[in-house]
Short mmCIF file of C-alpha atoms in Angstrom, two decimals:
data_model
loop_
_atom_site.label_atom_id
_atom_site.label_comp_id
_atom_site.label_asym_id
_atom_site.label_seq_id
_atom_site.Cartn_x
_atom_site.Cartn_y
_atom_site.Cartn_z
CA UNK B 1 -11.95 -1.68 -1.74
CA UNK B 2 -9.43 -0.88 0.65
CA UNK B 3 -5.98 -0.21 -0.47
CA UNK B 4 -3.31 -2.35 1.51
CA UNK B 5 -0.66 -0.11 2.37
CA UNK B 6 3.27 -0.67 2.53
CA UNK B 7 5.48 1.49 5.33
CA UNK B 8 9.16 1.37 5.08
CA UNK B 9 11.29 2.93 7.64
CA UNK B 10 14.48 4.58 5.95
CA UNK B 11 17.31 5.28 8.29
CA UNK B 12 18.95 8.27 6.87
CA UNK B 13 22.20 10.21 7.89
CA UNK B 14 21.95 12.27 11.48
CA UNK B 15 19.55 9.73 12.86
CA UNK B 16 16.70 10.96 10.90
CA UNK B 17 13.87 8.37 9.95
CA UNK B 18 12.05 8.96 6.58
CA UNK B 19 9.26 6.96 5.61
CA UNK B 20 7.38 5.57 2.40
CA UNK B 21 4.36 4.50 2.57
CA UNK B 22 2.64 3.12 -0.91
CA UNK B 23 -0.42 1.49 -1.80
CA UNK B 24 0.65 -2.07 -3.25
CA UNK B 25 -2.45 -1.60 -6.24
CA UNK B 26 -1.56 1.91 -7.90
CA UNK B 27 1.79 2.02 -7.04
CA UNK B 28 1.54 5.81 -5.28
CA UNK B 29 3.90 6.42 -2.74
CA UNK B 30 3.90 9.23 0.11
CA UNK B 31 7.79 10.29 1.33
CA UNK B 32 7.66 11.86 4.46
CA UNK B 33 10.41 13.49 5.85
CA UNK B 34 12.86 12.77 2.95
CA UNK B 35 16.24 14.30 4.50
CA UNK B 36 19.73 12.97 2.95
CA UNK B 37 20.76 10.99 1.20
CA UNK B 38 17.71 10.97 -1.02
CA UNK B 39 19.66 7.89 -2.88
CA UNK B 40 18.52 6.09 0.28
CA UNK B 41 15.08 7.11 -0.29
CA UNK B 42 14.91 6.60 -3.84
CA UNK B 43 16.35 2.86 -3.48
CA UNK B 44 13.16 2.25 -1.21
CA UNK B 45 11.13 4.09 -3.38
CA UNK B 46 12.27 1.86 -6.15
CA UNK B 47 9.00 0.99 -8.48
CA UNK B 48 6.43 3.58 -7.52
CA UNK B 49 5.22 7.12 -8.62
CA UNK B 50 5.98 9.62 -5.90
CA UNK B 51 2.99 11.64 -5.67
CA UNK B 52 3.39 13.65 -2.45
CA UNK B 53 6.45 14.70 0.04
CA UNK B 54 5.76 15.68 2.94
CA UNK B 55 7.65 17.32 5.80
CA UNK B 56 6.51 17.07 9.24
CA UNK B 57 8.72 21.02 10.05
CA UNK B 58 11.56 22.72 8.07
CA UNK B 59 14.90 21.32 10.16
CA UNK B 60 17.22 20.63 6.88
CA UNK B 61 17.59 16.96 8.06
CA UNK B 62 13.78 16.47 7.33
CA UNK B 63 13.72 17.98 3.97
CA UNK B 64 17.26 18.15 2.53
CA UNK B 65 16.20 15.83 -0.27
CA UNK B 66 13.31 16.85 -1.22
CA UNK B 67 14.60 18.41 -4.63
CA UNK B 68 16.30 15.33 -5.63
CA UNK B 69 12.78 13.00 -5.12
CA UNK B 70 10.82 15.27 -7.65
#
């Protein structure tokens, strides 16, 4: 079966987008480029298991709240 997927754009500070995309069945979520505030992120994030960040390169805007999402 395929799993239906969910992608919500997060506008964070800086004019940075994050994403999370989840799969509506397990509940897994994917953060990429989680930058600050990661209260934005978790908000969205609101519900499901975080099971991977990822950052698409190092620039502290892309990754600055990665710590706080773990």
């Amino acid at each position: 079966m395929l799993a239906k997927l969910s992608i919500v754009k997060v506008k964070l500070d800086r004019e940075v987008n994050c994403y999370v995309v989840s799969d509506a069945r397990s509940k897994e979520a994917v953060v990429i480029d989680p930058g600050m505030p990661a209260e934005k992120i978790a908000e969205q994030a609101s519900g499901l298991t975080i099971k991977y960040i990822l950052a698409t390169h190092g620039h502290p805007g892309h990754v600055g709240g990665k710590d706080d999402l773990k």
